XYZ file of C-alpha atoms in Angstrom:
483
model
C 0.000 0.000 0.000
C 1.479 3.297 -1.060
C 1.267 6.433 1.001
C 2.244 9.997 0.231
C 4.730 11.839 2.338
C 3.229 13.045 5.563
C 2.341 16.713 5.595
C 2.141 18.515 8.913
C -1.359 19.768 9.729
C -2.252 23.412 9.365
C -1.187 24.828 12.699
C 0.041 28.349 13.368
C 3.727 28.812 14.053
C 2.898 30.372 17.419
C 0.702 27.432 18.458
C 3.372 24.948 17.389
C 6.105 26.795 19.297
C 3.908 27.043 22.390
C 3.029 23.350 22.296
C 6.644 22.230 21.849
C 7.869 24.600 24.595
C 5.365 23.201 27.093
C 6.238 19.611 26.181
C 10.005 20.180 26.187
C 10.095 21.883 29.589
C 7.783 19.291 31.124
C 9.827 16.434 29.696
C 13.030 18.010 31.010
C 11.706 18.048 34.569
C 10.472 14.467 34.302
C 13.536 12.915 32.707
C 15.842 14.650 35.169
C 14.465 12.177 37.700
C 15.860 9.186 35.817
C 19.347 9.856 37.157
C 18.934 12.387 39.969
C 19.360 9.577 42.505
C 22.476 8.105 40.869
C 24.922 9.983 43.128
C 22.767 9.121 46.143
C 22.960 5.323 45.857
C 25.551 4.977 48.619
C 23.795 7.534 50.842
C 20.424 5.830 50.354
C 21.942 2.392 50.937
C 23.379 3.512 54.258
C 20.272 5.454 55.313
C 17.846 2.657 54.418
C 20.161 -0.201 55.426
C 20.168 -1.978 52.056
C 22.844 -3.223 49.623
C 23.982 -1.388 46.477
C 22.497 -4.125 44.266
C 19.128 -3.473 45.930
C 19.180 0.322 46.042
C 20.083 0.502 42.339
C 16.508 -0.671 41.664
C 15.438 2.914 42.370
C 17.007 3.604 38.958
C 16.469 0.212 37.300
C 12.872 0.053 38.543
C 12.227 3.512 37.098
C 13.577 2.446 33.709
C 11.826 -0.931 33.863
C 8.454 0.716 34.493
C 9.034 3.004 31.537
C 9.826 0.003 29.346
C 6.565 -1.660 30.382
C 4.388 1.463 29.965
C 5.873 2.961 26.778
C 4.439 0.252 24.447
C 1.006 1.547 25.512
C 1.767 5.029 24.193
C 1.174 4.102 20.554
C -2.404 3.194 21.529
C -2.818 6.196 23.850
C -1.660 8.738 21.249
C -4.175 7.397 18.725
C -7.079 7.109 21.181
C -6.717 10.397 23.140
C -5.768 14.007 22.391
C -2.271 15.311 23.268
C -3.827 17.491 25.994
C -5.515 14.496 27.637
C -2.379 12.365 27.470
C -0.251 15.213 28.838
C -2.588 15.872 31.779
C -2.674 12.184 32.733
C 1.120 11.853 32.493
C 1.889 14.936 34.585
C -0.725 13.997 37.203
C 0.797 10.534 37.629
C 4.314 11.972 37.806
C 3.318 14.578 40.403
C 1.624 11.936 42.544
C 4.736 9.752 42.401
C 6.947 12.679 43.376
C 4.806 13.346 46.447
C 4.842 9.665 47.476
C 8.641 9.513 47.129
C 9.116 12.696 49.167
C 7.025 11.248 52.014
C 8.479 7.712 51.802
C 9.377 6.219 55.214
C 11.371 3.355 53.677
C 12.641 1.648 50.532
C 9.346 0.007 49.531
C 7.323 3.234 49.487
C 10.204 5.117 47.853
C 10.315 2.528 45.054
C 6.535 2.849 44.659
C 6.903 6.603 44.217
C 9.597 6.073 41.601
C 7.350 3.626 39.734
C 4.529 6.188 39.650
C 6.959 8.848 38.411
C 8.135 6.500 35.681
C 4.583 5.777 34.557
C 4.082 9.472 33.810
C 7.545 9.964 32.298
C 7.072 7.004 29.954
C 4.357 8.773 27.993
C 6.069 12.146 27.627
C 8.905 11.422 25.170
C 6.752 9.540 22.607
C 4.211 12.379 22.915
C 6.943 14.958 22.291
C 8.525 13.075 19.363
C 5.173 12.342 17.706
C 4.125 15.986 18.023
C 7.333 17.107 16.298
C 6.886 14.646 13.442
C 3.291 15.786 12.904
C 3.754 19.560 13.210
C 7.276 20.343 11.950
C 8.077 20.339 8.187
C 10.591 17.687 7.138
C 13.298 20.221 6.207
C 13.355 21.586 9.799
C 12.981 18.352 11.751
C 16.695 17.891 12.367
C 17.077 21.208 14.175
C 13.875 20.675 16.151
C 14.816 17.130 17.129
C 18.123 18.588 18.282
C 16.129 20.376 20.984
C 14.583 17.057 22.013
C 18.068 15.571 22.215
C 18.892 18.232 24.783
C 15.896 17.092 26.808
C 16.315 13.321 26.693
C 20.091 13.417 27.048
C 21.079 16.548 28.964
C 18.411 16.070 31.632
C 19.744 12.657 32.757
C 23.301 13.940 32.287
C 22.840 16.800 34.747
C 20.685 14.709 37.081
C 23.743 13.624 39.103
C 24.866 17.265 39.371
C 21.483 18.345 40.707
C 21.373 15.383 43.070
C 24.862 16.045 44.374
C 24.139 19.725 44.940
C 21.002 18.920 46.928
C 22.677 16.212 49.015
C 25.554 18.514 49.905
C 23.297 20.428 52.286
C 19.859 18.786 52.382
C 18.230 15.417 53.068
C 17.632 13.104 50.079
C 13.857 13.737 50.275
C 14.499 17.274 49.028
C 15.356 15.790 45.622
C 11.606 15.219 45.366
C 10.267 18.200 47.323
C 12.103 20.605 44.987
C 10.731 18.873 41.881
C 7.106 18.727 43.066
C 6.196 22.440 42.570
C 7.778 22.342 39.104
C 5.713 19.341 38.045
C 2.475 20.775 39.458
C 3.099 24.095 37.672
C 3.761 22.253 34.398
C 0.521 20.302 34.882
C -1.571 23.438 35.387
C 0.033 25.495 32.597
C 0.200 22.645 30.099
C -3.403 21.547 30.653
C -4.543 25.103 29.990
C -2.378 25.879 26.949
C -1.784 22.596 25.123
C -4.516 22.663 22.482
C -3.602 21.094 19.139
C -5.771 19.981 16.182
C -5.777 16.205 16.493
C -7.755 13.375 14.969
C -8.377 10.477 17.350
C -9.850 7.076 16.659
C -11.406 4.520 18.964
C -8.676 1.891 18.981
C -9.459 -1.100 21.222
C -6.794 -1.936 23.782
C -5.610 -5.533 23.570
C -5.374 -6.628 27.218
C -3.381 -9.837 26.503
C -0.760 -7.694 24.730
C -0.488 -5.397 27.756
C 0.039 -8.394 30.055
C 2.540 -10.031 27.695
C 4.517 -6.781 27.442
C 4.668 -6.372 31.223
C 5.638 -9.995 31.856
C 8.136 -10.021 28.990
C 10.088 -6.862 29.772
C 9.712 -7.315 33.534
C 10.930 -10.914 33.531
C 13.801 -10.209 31.153
C 15.175 -7.306 33.145
C 14.684 -8.920 36.542
C 16.408 -12.098 35.399
C 19.381 -10.321 33.843
C 19.852 -8.002 36.825
C 19.747 -10.730 39.496
C 21.291 -13.758 37.798
C 24.766 -12.515 38.706
C 23.991 -11.752 42.343
C 25.443 -14.028 44.997
C 22.127 -14.369 46.841
C 19.185 -13.122 44.753
C 15.682 -13.089 46.189
C 14.130 -16.511 45.573
C 17.475 -18.066 44.695
C 19.385 -18.327 41.446
C 16.683 -20.613 40.026
C 14.126 -17.793 40.276
C 16.433 -15.491 38.304
C 16.833 -17.963 35.438
C 13.107 -18.747 35.494
C 12.268 -15.037 35.227
C 14.684 -14.710 32.305
C 13.135 -17.623 30.417
C 9.557 -16.517 31.129
C 10.412 -12.989 29.980
C 11.898 -14.170 26.673
C 8.957 -16.469 25.966
C 6.436 -13.729 26.786
C 8.220 -11.272 24.480
C 8.236 -13.834 21.650
C 4.480 -14.359 22.058
C 3.985 -10.569 22.297
C 5.779 -10.004 18.978
C 3.813 -12.788 17.276
C 0.519 -11.352 18.538
C 1.374 -7.797 17.399
C 2.235 -9.018 13.907
C -1.163 -10.676 13.700
C -3.154 -7.780 15.169
C -1.471 -5.021 13.151
C -3.045 -6.237 9.913
C -6.442 -5.129 11.211
C -5.149 -2.019 12.992
C -5.594 -3.414 16.508
C -1.968 -3.914 17.606
C -0.902 -2.447 20.933
C 2.496 -1.734 19.349
C 2.586 -1.793 15.545
C 5.876 -3.404 14.482
C 5.808 -2.381 10.822
C 8.486 0.311 11.394
C 10.970 -2.584 11.643
C 10.353 -3.289 7.960
C 12.418 -0.145 7.278
C 16.082 -1.161 7.403
C 17.379 2.170 8.654
C 14.801 2.252 11.436
C 16.018 -1.151 12.619
C 19.655 -0.049 12.496
C 18.810 3.112 14.460
C 16.995 1.075 17.114
C 20.015 -1.203 17.585
C 22.509 1.671 17.780
C 20.456 3.861 20.106
C 19.785 0.904 22.406
C 23.502 0.244 22.763
C 24.136 3.954 23.297
C 21.624 4.177 26.147
C 23.004 1.017 27.712
C 26.349 2.811 28.063
C 24.946 6.290 28.786
C 22.898 5.245 31.806
C 24.842 2.172 32.905
C 28.394 3.505 32.600
C 28.070 7.289 32.446
C 25.308 7.924 34.982
C 25.831 5.038 37.448
C 29.362 3.587 37.295
C 31.135 6.943 37.076
C 29.598 8.375 40.291
C 30.313 5.043 42.052
C 33.953 5.322 40.932
C 34.280 8.947 42.053
C 32.756 8.242 45.481
C 33.861 4.670 46.182
C 37.368 4.693 44.697
C 38.429 8.331 44.887
C 36.414 9.246 47.980
C 34.784 12.292 46.375
C 31.676 13.860 47.903
C 28.265 13.527 46.262
C 28.452 17.210 45.309
C 31.836 16.861 43.566
C 30.692 13.635 41.882
C 27.671 15.400 40.457
C 29.657 18.465 39.466
C 32.199 16.340 37.587
C 29.629 15.242 34.995
C 28.197 18.739 34.464
C 30.682 19.804 31.711
C 29.761 16.725 29.691
C 26.075 17.526 30.057
C 26.671 21.117 28.981
C 28.698 19.961 25.965
C 25.820 17.731 24.946
C 23.369 20.586 25.304
C 25.494 22.893 23.165
C 25.714 20.248 20.429
C 21.937 19.644 20.237
C 20.718 22.183 17.703
C 23.984 22.551 15.688
C 24.066 18.778 15.128
C 20.390 18.859 14.153
C 21.083 21.632 11.635
C 24.061 19.693 10.260
C 21.873 16.623 9.874
C 19.426 18.678 7.779
C 22.373 19.451 5.452
C 24.568 16.338 5.337
C 22.459 13.467 6.670
C 23.075 10.935 9.437
C 26.043 8.785 8.411
C 28.764 11.469 8.488
C 27.735 12.416 12.027
C 26.997 8.995 13.525
C 30.290 7.266 12.661
C 32.649 9.848 14.261
C 30.269 10.040 17.220
C 30.466 6.276 17.706
C 34.265 6.337 17.551
C 34.425 9.141 20.137
C 32.116 7.264 22.513
C 34.053 3.998 22.148
C 37.378 5.743 22.835
C 35.933 7.426 25.931
C 34.633 4.111 27.279
C 38.087 2.629 26.733
C 39.639 5.478 28.720
C 37.096 4.959 31.531
C 38.486 1.435 31.908
C 41.973 2.878 32.529
C 40.888 5.100 35.445
C 42.559 4.355 38.779
C 42.361 5.784 42.284
C 45.143 8.235 41.405
C 43.488 9.618 38.261
C 42.895 13.361 38.457
C 39.442 14.905 38.409
C 40.448 16.798 35.263
C 41.120 13.512 33.455
C 37.721 12.164 34.457
C 35.933 15.324 33.292
C 37.808 15.392 29.966
C 36.939 11.773 29.155
C 33.310 12.347 30.129
C 33.102 15.384 27.817
C 34.359 13.238 24.907
C 31.863 10.527 25.879
C 28.903 12.915 25.894
C 30.042 14.673 22.707
C 30.053 11.342 20.892
C 26.545 10.722 22.175
C 25.463 14.154 20.963
C 26.735 13.502 17.432
C 24.648 10.341 17.165
C 21.266 10.739 18.831
C 19.567 13.496 16.798
C 20.556 12.045 13.385
C 19.535 8.516 14.401
C 16.133 9.467 15.793
C 15.239 11.915 13.024
C 16.332 9.758 10.088
C 14.594 6.659 11.442
C 11.233 8.332 12.095
C 11.321 10.407 8.888
C 11.046 7.222 6.830
C 7.727 6.202 8.384
C 4.204 7.074 7.281
C 2.359 9.483 9.572
C 0.145 6.966 11.365
C 3.271 4.978 12.337
C 5.016 7.953 13.986
C 3.537 7.233 17.418
C 4.399 3.533 17.198
C 7.894 4.211 15.859
C 8.665 6.679 18.652
C 7.224 4.235 21.205
C 9.479 1.448 19.897
C 12.560 3.667 19.984
C 11.852 4.917 23.485
C 10.890 1.489 24.842
C 14.086 -0.177 23.727
C 16.206 2.778 24.856
C 14.783 2.446 28.362
C 15.134 -1.343 28.350
C 18.766 -0.944 27.337
C 19.306 1.724 29.996
C 17.822 -0.521 32.670
C 19.946 -3.435 31.484
C 23.064 -1.278 31.520
C 22.344 -0.076 35.041
C 21.571 -3.539 36.415
C 24.188 -5.565 34.565
C 27.105 -3.145 34.999
C 26.413 -2.748 38.730
C 26.206 -6.540 39.069
C 29.506 -7.011 37.206
C 31.183 -4.317 39.310
C 29.911 -5.885 42.538
C 30.757 -9.487 41.619
C 34.260 -8.580 40.420
C 35.069 -6.640 43.592
C 37.289 -8.167 46.274
C 34.576 -7.688 48.898
C 31.159 -7.740 47.223
C 29.362 -6.924 50.490
C 31.162 -3.572 50.765
C 30.029 -2.369 47.319
C 31.982 -1.982 44.058
C 35.713 -1.279 44.441
C 38.392 -0.253 41.921
C 38.809 -3.807 40.615
C 35.068 -4.324 40.142
C 34.524 -0.983 38.450
C 37.448 -1.649 36.104
C 35.773 -4.895 35.005
C 32.455 -3.107 34.440
C 34.056 -0.255 32.471
C 35.973 -2.802 30.398
C 32.680 -4.483 29.533
C 31.234 -1.098 28.557
C 34.238 -0.501 26.290
C 33.408 -3.763 24.518
C 29.882 -2.468 23.937
C 31.453 0.701 22.520
C 33.208 -1.368 19.857
C 29.857 -2.939 18.932
C 28.386 0.558 18.561
C 31.132 1.513 16.080
C 30.461 -1.605 13.995
C 26.708 -0.963 13.940
C 27.265 2.697 13.019
C 28.908 1.582 9.773
C 25.514 0.283 8.600
C 23.828 3.688 8.892
C 22.774 4.815 5.428
C 20.299 7.198 3.898
C 20.067 10.563 2.094
C 19.794 13.943 3.782
C 16.789 14.536 5.992
C 14.981 16.723 3.472
C 15.198 13.971 0.861
C 13.889 11.197 3.088
C 10.237 10.552 2.375
C 8.244 7.415 3.164
C 7.614 5.872 -0.213
C 5.462 2.994 0.942
C 4.100 1.274 3.992
C 5.712 -2.137 4.181
C 4.206 -4.987 6.124
C 5.658 -7.570 8.419
C 4.370 -10.966 7.508
C 4.601 -13.875 9.887
């Protein structure tokens, strides 16, 4: 079935700018929470009396919840208006922030994080889909560069914000300070976010929802606990969860391929029929595995556990990298509009791989300047890749697949981030001389070395990125996935 290139609906420039501003600022506040606790893992472990492998679930659980909820966003964005979806997402996030701020212990704190994640999960697909529908193709690169700032800079500066707060306040203030921002965004956004949107009554497939939750939940739980010395339920439970998760995901994929032919799929998988979309999914997944697992979690653990730095210094050390990424956002997007993805993605992949290799050489005597310099290279490589990959992959899809394509991209990015967080922390802990005391220099070296290996894989995958410049990429047809 052929389909013409998608044309953005007739919407005033002012209305478009207002809508994107509201969504971008709201998403920034929400995504900041993905990593704001990363520098507080040791503090929280000591305060709550739990191990590092347990407390890291405040990050992994956040990402896991996002991975479970995001597949629903393709359905939600077709069934409800952007204003309705936005209001629901911000309400859920605000409620989670309040629960976390009042949490008396780990269980309630994790519940608050899960509620926060449920709201955050919807925001990025909503933002990306809105851009694809409202912004002309020749300007998408520059606009998506702004989104890159949001989805990458926010988690990059999360540790800095967390460290600054912990330097003088209790950890609960990481939530109390966010709460008024989220409530303000809810009120302002609900009043101003009014876009012309066509909705359709798409039935929700309950078995698909359950299969998605069991599949992603089992996979991530199994991978994150299989390496622990004494996981809850024993090592058998970890392997069982892994197997159940893989089987559930296989059934989920089979069911979606059957349902999509009558327009009833929870997550339409036809974007995978586009080769460049598939390549972009693989590369971005590997990137997020390293960004969140190595950059946002292992690096603060190294600075605090090996070098004895304070939470404030640990957070401050990653700020230059976050700023570099922010500065690259729109220029890289504008370059993509001119020269396409390949000539940006390959050098970015090489820079990230080299930085991960240098992380593996860090020792207790390494200077803070060396750490900052390597992190800046790491984040610059990330910045060269993300905007071109996301824009080129989504630009090849027909309009009604935008929401599903963005949901797929975001789902697998969060799954990869959760895997990176869980697996790298497990490797660091298991390779340490005294696993009960938390990751030491030996354990972190092993984890960084593993991340460097992933960096090499990213370079290899980047070589398969193809495609013309953004303005020349139009969806020529709507391919199908046949089982």
